[in-house]
Coordinates of C-alpha atoms in Angstrom, one line a residue:
Chain A
X1 CA -50.8 63.7 -17.2
X2 CA -47.5 65.3 -16.1
X3 CA -46.0 64.2 -12.8
X4 CA -44.8 66.2 -9.9
X5 CA -42.1 68.6 -10.9
X6 CA -39.5 70.1 -8.6
X7 CA -37.1 73.0 -9.3
X8 CA -34.2 73.3 -9.1
X9 CA -32.9 69.8 -9.4
X10 CA -29.6 70.5 -7.9
X11 CA -28.4 73.3 -5.6
X12 CA -25.2 74.2 -3.9
X13 CA -25.2 76.6 -1.0
X14 CA -22.9 77.6 1.8
X15 CA -23.6 77.5 5.5
X16 CA -25.7 80.4 6.8
X17 CA -27.4 81.0 3.5
X18 CA -31.1 80.4 2.9
X19 CA -32.7 78.4 0.1
X20 CA -36.1 78.1 -1.5
X21 CA -37.3 75.0 -3.3
X22 CA -40.3 74.8 -5.5
X23 CA -42.8 72.0 -6.2
X24 CA -45.6 71.8 -8.8
X25 CA -48.0 69.0 -8.0
X26 CA -49.8 66.8 -10.5
X27 CA -52.7 68.7 -12.1
X28 CA -55.8 68.6 -9.9
X29 CA -53.9 67.5 -6.8
X30 CA -54.5 69.7 -3.8
X31 CA -52.3 68.3 -1.1
X32 CA -48.5 68.7 -1.1
X33 CA -46.1 67.1 1.3
X34 CA -42.4 67.6 1.7
X35 CA -39.9 65.0 2.8
X36 CA -36.1 65.0 3.5
X37 CA -34.1 62.0 2.5
X38 CA -30.6 61.5 3.9
X39 CA -28.4 58.3 4.1
X40 CA -28.4 58.5 7.8
X41 CA -32.0 59.4 8.7
X42 CA -33.8 58.0 5.6
X43 CA -37.0 59.5 4.5
X44 CA -38.5 61.9 7.0
X45 CA -41.7 64.0 6.8
X46 CA -41.3 67.7 6.9
X47 CA -44.8 69.2 6.4
X48 CA -48.0 69.0 4.5
X49 CA -50.0 71.7 2.9
X50 CA -53.6 71.6 1.8
X51 CA -55.8 74.5 0.7
X52 CA -52.9 76.9 1.3
X53 CA -52.7 75.8 5.0
X54 CA -50.1 73.8 6.8
X55 CA -52.0 70.7 8.1
X56 CA -49.2 68.7 9.6
X57 CA -45.6 69.3 10.6
X58 CA -42.7 66.8 11.2
X59 CA -40.0 67.1 13.8
X60 CA -37.8 69.7 12.2
X61 CA -36.6 73.0 13.5
X62 CA -38.3 76.3 12.7
X63 CA -35.6 77.0 10.1
X64 CA -37.7 74.8 7.8
X65 CA -40.8 76.5 6.5
X66 CA -43.1 76.3 3.6
X67 CA -46.2 77.6 1.9
X68 CA -48.7 76.7 -0.7
X69 CA -50.3 78.9 -3.3
X70 CA -53.8 79.0 -4.6
X71 CA -52.8 76.9 -7.6
X72 CA -51.5 74.2 -5.2
X73 CA -47.9 74.9 -6.1
X74 CA -45.7 74.8 -3.0
X75 CA -42.4 76.2 -1.9
X76 CA -40.2 75.2 1.1
X77 CA -37.6 77.5 2.6
X78 CA -34.6 76.6 4.7
X79 CA -33.0 79.5 6.5
X80 CA -29.5 79.7 8.1
X81 CA -28.3 76.5 6.3
X82 CA -26.3 74.0 8.2
X83 CA -24.0 71.2 6.8
X84 CA -26.5 68.7 8.0
X85 CA -29.2 70.1 5.8
X86 CA -27.5 68.5 2.8
X87 CA -30.1 66.1 1.5
X88 CA -32.5 65.2 -1.2
X89 CA -35.7 67.1 -0.7
X90 CA -38.8 65.4 -2.1
X91 CA -42.2 66.8 -2.8
X92 CA -45.2 64.5 -3.0
X93 CA -48.7 65.4 -4.2
X94 CA -52.0 63.7 -3.6
X95 CA -55.4 64.3 -4.9
X96 CA -56.9 64.9 -1.5
X97 CA -55.6 64.5 2.0
X98 CA -55.2 60.8 2.9
X99 CA -55.0 59.6 -0.7
X100 CA -52.0 58.1 -2.5
X101 CA -48.9 60.3 -2.6
X102 CA -46.8 60.6 -5.8
X103 CA -43.3 61.9 -5.5
X104 CA -41.3 64.2 -7.6
X105 CA -37.6 63.6 -8.6
X106 CA -36.4 65.8 -5.7
X107 CA -34.0 68.6 -5.3
X108 CA -30.5 67.6 -4.3
X109 CA -29.2 70.3 -1.8
X110 CA -25.6 70.4 -0.9
X111 CA -24.4 72.7 1.8
X112 CA -20.7 73.6 1.9
Chain C
X1 CA -37.8 56.2 17.2
X2 CA -38.3 54.2 14.0
X3 CA -42.1 53.8 13.5
X4 CA -41.7 51.2 10.7
X5 CA -38.9 48.7 10.9
X6 CA -37.7 47.2 7.6
X7 CA -35.5 44.2 6.8
X8 CA -33.2 43.2 5.3
X9 CA -31.1 46.2 4.6
X10 CA -29.8 44.6 1.3
X11 CA -30.9 41.6 -0.7
X12 CA -29.3 39.8 -3.6
X13 CA -31.5 37.5 -5.7
X14 CA -30.9 35.5 -8.8
X15 CA -33.0 36.4 -11.9
X16 CA -36.2 34.5 -11.7
X17 CA -36.1 34.1 -8.0
X18 CA -38.5 35.5 -5.3
X19 CA -37.5 38.7 -3.4
X20 CA -39.0 39.1 0.0
X21 CA -38.8 42.3 2.1
X22 CA -40.4 42.5 5.5
X23 CA -41.7 45.4 7.6
X24 CA -43.1 45.7 11.1
X25 CA -44.9 48.5 12.9
X26 CA -46.2 49.3 16.4
X27 CA -48.7 52.0 15.9
X28 CA -52.1 50.3 15.6
X29 CA -53.6 53.5 14.2
X30 CA -51.7 52.9 10.9
X31 CA -54.2 51.9 8.3
X32 CA -52.5 52.5 5.0
X33 CA -49.3 50.6 3.9
X34 CA -47.7 51.5 0.6
X35 CA -44.5 50.2 -0.9
X36 CA -42.3 52.5 -2.9
X37 CA -39.5 51.7 -5.4
X38 CA -36.7 54.2 -5.9
X39 CA -34.0 54.2 -8.5
X40 CA -30.8 56.2 -8.1
X41 CA -31.3 59.8 -8.9
X42 CA -35.1 59.5 -8.9
X43 CA -37.9 60.1 -6.4
X44 CA -39.8 57.1 -4.9
X45 CA -42.4 55.6 -7.1
X46 CA -45.6 54.1 -5.6
X47 CA -45.5 50.4 -6.4
X48 CA -48.5 48.9 -4.5
X49 CA -50.4 49.6 -1.3
X50 CA -52.7 47.8 1.0
X51 CA -55.2 48.6 3.8
X52 CA -55.8 46.3 6.8
X53 CA -59.1 45.0 5.6
X54 CA -57.4 42.6 3.3
X55 CA -54.6 40.1 4.0
X56 CA -53.1 40.1 0.5
X57 CA -53.0 42.2 -2.6
X58 CA -51.4 41.3 -5.9
X59 CA -50.5 43.4 -8.8
X60 CA -48.6 41.6 -11.5
X61 CA -45.4 40.2 -10.1
X62 CA -45.7 42.2 -6.9
X63 CA -47.7 41.0 -3.8
X64 CA -48.2 42.5 -0.4
X65 CA -49.0 40.2 2.4
X66 CA -50.4 41.7 5.6
X67 CA -50.7 40.3 9.0
X68 CA -52.7 42.6 11.2
X69 CA -52.3 40.6 14.4
X70 CA -48.6 40.5 14.1
X71 CA -48.4 44.1 12.8
X72 CA -46.2 43.0 9.9
X73 CA -46.4 43.3 6.2
X74 CA -44.2 42.1 3.4
X75 CA -43.5 42.6 -0.3
X76 CA -42.9 39.6 -2.5
X77 CA -41.5 40.1 -6.0
X78 CA -42.0 37.0 -8.1
X79 CA -39.8 36.2 -11.0
X80 CA -37.4 38.9 -10.1
X81 CA -35.7 40.7 -13.0
X82 CA -32.5 42.8 -13.2
X83 CA -34.7 45.8 -13.9
X84 CA -36.1 45.3 -10.4
X85 CA -32.8 46.3 -8.9
X86 CA -33.6 49.3 -6.8
X87 CA -34.2 50.4 -3.3
X88 CA -37.6 49.5 -1.8
X89 CA -39.3 51.4 1.0
X90 CA -42.2 50.3 3.0
X91 CA -44.3 53.0 4.7
X92 CA -47.3 53.5 6.8
X93 CA -49.7 56.2 7.7
X94 CA -52.8 56.8 9.8
X95 CA -56.1 57.9 8.4
X96 CA -56.9 60.0 11.4
X97 CA -56.2 63.4 9.9
X98 CA -52.5 63.1 9.3
X99 CA -51.2 62.7 5.8
X100 CA -47.6 62.0 6.6
X101 CA -46.0 58.7 5.7
X102 CA -43.6 57.0 8.1
X103 CA -41.0 55.2 6.0
X104 CA -38.8 52.1 6.7
X105 CA -35.1 52.4 6.3
X106 CA -35.1 50.8 2.8
X107 CA -33.9 47.6 1.2
X108 CA -31.4 47.7 -1.6
X109 CA -32.3 44.9 -4.0
X110 CA -29.9 43.5 -6.5
X111 CA -31.1 41.0 -9.0
X112 CA -28.2 39.1 -10.6
X113 CA -28.7 38.0 -14.3

């Protein structure tokens, strides 16, 4: 069974731009969570989607948003990029809510 | 506020030795404690997980020890191998409707041949 896939793998943007990252969960998995990983703050939860609804949100500004489609694929969007948004953005999928989470390889975002 | 505290930050172990990584938490609502292994350029991979109804879980060379009263849990890697060199993260989550994992700050393990 294929793992979690994330596209693109690498992205370079400039301040003020916006970006959309994509995540395809493991087949049959219905829950998708997003995390931000930085050297300074570590791994931090962004939000979780299940059945196309945001179920939980971490402590991030409104510039960070996401959505989930009927096939469980998810996208996250960051508007008005700041230098501090440079990070590895990880997507994790789980079969149901509260079950084991499996991570994708991440999208490395660099903001210049 | 770090919900899960992890130590040490880095660890160097000889091949064949035992690697021990410790984590502590405060939130008594946490009821799921996974460990993840991350190699450079990769996403975290689930290694082993435990729930508070057991005090120990072993899978191959990896063992989680859990002390509910002390609110601590640890990962033991027996017979450590150079291929185990990676960053290890402990995490915790609550089963009360939230699916988000709270991660420790990570331990960079280096196993010397």
